[in-house]
Short mmCIF file of C-alpha atoms in Angstrom, two decimals:
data_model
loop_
_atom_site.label_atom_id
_atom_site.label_comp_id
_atom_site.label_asym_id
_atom_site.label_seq_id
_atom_site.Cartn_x
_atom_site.Cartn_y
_atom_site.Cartn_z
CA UNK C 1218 2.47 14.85 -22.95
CA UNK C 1219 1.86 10.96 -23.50
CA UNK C 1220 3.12 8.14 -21.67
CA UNK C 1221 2.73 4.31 -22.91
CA UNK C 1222 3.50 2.07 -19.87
CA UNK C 1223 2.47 -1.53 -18.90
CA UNK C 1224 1.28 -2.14 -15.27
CA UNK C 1225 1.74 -5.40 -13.75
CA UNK C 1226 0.01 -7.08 -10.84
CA UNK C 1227 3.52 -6.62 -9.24
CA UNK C 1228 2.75 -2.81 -9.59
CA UNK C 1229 -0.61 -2.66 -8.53
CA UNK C 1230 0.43 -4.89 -5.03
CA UNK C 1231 3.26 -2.43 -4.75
CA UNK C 1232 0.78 0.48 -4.91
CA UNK C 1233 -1.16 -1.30 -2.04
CA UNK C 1234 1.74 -2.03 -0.15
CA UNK C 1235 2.41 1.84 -0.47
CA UNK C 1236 -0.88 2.82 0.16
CA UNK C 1237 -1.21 1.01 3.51
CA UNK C 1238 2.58 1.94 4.64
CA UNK C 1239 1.26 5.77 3.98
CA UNK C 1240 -2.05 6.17 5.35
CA UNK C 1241 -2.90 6.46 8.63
CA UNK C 1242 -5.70 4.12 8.78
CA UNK C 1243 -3.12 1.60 7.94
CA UNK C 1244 -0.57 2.84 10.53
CA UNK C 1245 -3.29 2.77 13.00
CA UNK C 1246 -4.14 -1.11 12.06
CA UNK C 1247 -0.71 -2.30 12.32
CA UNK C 1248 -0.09 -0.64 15.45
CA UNK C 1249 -3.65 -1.90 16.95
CA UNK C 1250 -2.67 -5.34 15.86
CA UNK C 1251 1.48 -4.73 16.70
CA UNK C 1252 0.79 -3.73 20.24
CA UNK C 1253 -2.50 -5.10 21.51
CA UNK C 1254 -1.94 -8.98 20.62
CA UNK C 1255 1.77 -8.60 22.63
CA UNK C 1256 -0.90 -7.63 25.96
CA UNK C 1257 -2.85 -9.40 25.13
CA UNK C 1258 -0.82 -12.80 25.44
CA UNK C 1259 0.58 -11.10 28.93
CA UNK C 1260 -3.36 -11.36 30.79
CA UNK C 1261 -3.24 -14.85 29.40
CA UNK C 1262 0.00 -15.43 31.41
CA UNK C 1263 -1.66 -14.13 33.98
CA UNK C 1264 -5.48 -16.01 33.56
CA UNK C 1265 -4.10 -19.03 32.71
CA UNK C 1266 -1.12 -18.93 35.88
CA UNK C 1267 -4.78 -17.92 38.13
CA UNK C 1268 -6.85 -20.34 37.01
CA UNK C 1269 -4.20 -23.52 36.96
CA UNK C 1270 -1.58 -24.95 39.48
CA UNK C 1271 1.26 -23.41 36.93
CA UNK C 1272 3.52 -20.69 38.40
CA UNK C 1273 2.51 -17.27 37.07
CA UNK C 1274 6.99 -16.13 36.13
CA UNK C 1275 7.21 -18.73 33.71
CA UNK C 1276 4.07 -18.62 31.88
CA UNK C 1277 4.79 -14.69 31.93
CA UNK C 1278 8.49 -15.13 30.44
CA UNK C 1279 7.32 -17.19 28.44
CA UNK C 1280 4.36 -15.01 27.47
CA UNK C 1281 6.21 -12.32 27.20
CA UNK C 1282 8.62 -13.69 24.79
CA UNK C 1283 6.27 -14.33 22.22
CA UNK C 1284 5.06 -10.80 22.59
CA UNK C 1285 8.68 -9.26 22.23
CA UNK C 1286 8.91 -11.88 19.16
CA UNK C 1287 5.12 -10.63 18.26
CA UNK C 1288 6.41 -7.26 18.26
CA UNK C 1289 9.55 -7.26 16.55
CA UNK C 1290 8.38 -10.14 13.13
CA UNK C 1291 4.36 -9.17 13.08
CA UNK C 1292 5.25 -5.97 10.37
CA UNK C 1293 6.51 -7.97 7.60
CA UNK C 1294 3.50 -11.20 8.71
CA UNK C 1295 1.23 -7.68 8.00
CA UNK C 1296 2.61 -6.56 4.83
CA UNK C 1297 2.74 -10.20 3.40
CA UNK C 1298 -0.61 -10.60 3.84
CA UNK C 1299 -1.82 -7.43 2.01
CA UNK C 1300 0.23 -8.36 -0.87
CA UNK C 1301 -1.47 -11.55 -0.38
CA UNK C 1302 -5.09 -10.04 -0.31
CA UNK C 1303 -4.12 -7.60 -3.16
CA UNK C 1304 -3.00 -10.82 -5.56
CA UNK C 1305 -6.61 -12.15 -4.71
CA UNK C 1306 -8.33 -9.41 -5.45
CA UNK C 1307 -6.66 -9.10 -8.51
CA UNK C 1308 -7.77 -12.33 -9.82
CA UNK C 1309 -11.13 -12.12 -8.52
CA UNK C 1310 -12.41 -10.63 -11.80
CA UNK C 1311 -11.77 -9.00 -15.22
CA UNK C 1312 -8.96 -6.12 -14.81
CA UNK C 1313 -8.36 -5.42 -17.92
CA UNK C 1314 -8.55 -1.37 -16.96
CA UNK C 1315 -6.02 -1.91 -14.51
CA UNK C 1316 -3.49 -4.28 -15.76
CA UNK C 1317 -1.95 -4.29 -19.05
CA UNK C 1318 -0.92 -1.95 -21.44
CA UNK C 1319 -2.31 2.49 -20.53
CA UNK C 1320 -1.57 5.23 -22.46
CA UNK C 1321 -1.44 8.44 -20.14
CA UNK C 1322 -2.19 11.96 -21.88
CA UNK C 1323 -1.75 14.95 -20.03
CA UNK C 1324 -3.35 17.71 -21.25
CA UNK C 1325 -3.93 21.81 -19.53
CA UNK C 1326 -7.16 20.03 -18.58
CA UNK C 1327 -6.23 16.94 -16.91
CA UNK C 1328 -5.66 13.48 -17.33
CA UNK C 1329 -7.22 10.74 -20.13
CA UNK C 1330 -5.70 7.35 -19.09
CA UNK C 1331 -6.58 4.59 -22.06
CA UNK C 1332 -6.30 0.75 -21.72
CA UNK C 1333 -7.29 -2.27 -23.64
CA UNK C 1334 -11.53 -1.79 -23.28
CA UNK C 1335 -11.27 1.26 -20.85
CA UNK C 1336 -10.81 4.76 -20.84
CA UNK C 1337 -10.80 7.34 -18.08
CA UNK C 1338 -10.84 11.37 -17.74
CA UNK C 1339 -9.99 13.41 -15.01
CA UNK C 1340 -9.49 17.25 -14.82
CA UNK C 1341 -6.20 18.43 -12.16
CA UNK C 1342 -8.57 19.22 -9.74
CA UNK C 1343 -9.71 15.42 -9.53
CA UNK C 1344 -5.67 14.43 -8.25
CA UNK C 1345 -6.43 14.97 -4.66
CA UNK C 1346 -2.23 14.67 -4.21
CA UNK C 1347 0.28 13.31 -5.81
CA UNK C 1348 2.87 11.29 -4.22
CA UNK C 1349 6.02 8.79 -5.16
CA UNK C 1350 8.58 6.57 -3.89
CA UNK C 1351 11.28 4.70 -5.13
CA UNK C 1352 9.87 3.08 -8.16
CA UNK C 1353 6.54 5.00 -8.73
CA UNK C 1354 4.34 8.17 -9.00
CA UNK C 1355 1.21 7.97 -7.69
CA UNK C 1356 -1.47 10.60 -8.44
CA UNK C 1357 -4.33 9.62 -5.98
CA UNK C 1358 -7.80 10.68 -7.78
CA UNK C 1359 -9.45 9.75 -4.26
CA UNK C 1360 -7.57 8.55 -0.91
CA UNK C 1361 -7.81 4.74 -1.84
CA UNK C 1362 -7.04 4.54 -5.24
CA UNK C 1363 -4.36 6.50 -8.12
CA UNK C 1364 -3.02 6.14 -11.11
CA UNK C 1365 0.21 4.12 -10.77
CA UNK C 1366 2.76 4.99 -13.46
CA UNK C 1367 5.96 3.18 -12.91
CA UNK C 1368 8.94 5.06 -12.91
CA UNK C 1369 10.87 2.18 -15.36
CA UNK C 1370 8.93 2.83 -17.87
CA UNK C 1371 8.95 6.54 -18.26
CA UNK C 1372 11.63 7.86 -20.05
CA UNK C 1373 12.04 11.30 -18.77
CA UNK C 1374 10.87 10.73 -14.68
CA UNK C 1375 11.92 14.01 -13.56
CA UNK C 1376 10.55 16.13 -16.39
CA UNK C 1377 7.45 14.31 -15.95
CA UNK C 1378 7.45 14.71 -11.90
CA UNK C 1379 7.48 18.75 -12.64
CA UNK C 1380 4.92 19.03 -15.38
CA UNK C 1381 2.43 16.45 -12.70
CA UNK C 1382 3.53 18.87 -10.04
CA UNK C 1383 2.80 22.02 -11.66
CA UNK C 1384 -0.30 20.64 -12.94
CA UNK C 1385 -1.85 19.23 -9.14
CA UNK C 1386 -0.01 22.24 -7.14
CA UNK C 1387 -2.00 25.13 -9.20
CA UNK C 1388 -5.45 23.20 -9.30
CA UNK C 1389 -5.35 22.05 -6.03
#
């Protein structure tokens, strides 16, 4: 089976975006940085109420505004700014592997995914899982990084979907 697709750095920042939504690290760091900045601006409240002439209620209802405030718009500050880091990284350097024009073959054996000056081979057993969402599969080949094959550009998705699925479920 052979799929010609173009990825775009839209893609690749929506695999990220993915990525980071998914894993637990990332679910860890956004609730670290979610929770802890919120209590953290309460024992300023409190520090800055001790160590001035200022009533400690309104410095903490005010405090604790911001943290509700924190709380409730810091997700979408968080996933802005991995986009943002993923559209830098992306222009740090040549990609010409990773954006552009791939042809996918999928063989008994595995994968060979060809670019413009790039080409790379690996067996079932090297797709450590194989997830999707709305607009992509994703067959991880390690647990930061997959081939990205947008759905818009395959013609048959869900034919595809079970040949990738029988493939990683009977070498994994």
């Amino acid at each position: 089976m052979e799929i010609y697709y173009n990825l775009t750095e839209e893609d690749y920042i929506n695999f990220n975006l993915y990525h980071i939504k998914n894993s637990e690290t990332g679910k860890r760091a956004l609730a670290l940085q979610r929770f802890l900045s919120p209590l953290f601006f309460i024992i300023i409240s409190y520090v800055y109420a001790a160590i001035s002439d200022m009533p400690f209620l309104p410095l903490f209802i005010t405090f604790f505004i911001m943290s509700i405030l924190w709380i409730i718009f810091y997700p979408k500050h968080f996933y802005k700014l991995i986009a943002r880091n993923a559209k830098k990284m992306i222009k740090e350097g040549r990609n010409d592997g990773l954006i552009g024009h791939h042809q996918l073959k999928m063989t008994e054996e595995g994968l060979v995914d060809t670019s413009l000056n790039k080409e790379t081979k690996v067996t079932w057993s090297g797709i450590t899982s194989f997830k999707e969402d709305e607009g992509y599969y994703y067959l991880y080949n390690s647990s930061v990084s997959a081939y990205i094959l947008p759905k818009r550009e395959i013609d048959h998705a869900d034919e595809v979907k079970q040949y990738i699925q029988s493939k990683v479920m009977n070498n994994g």
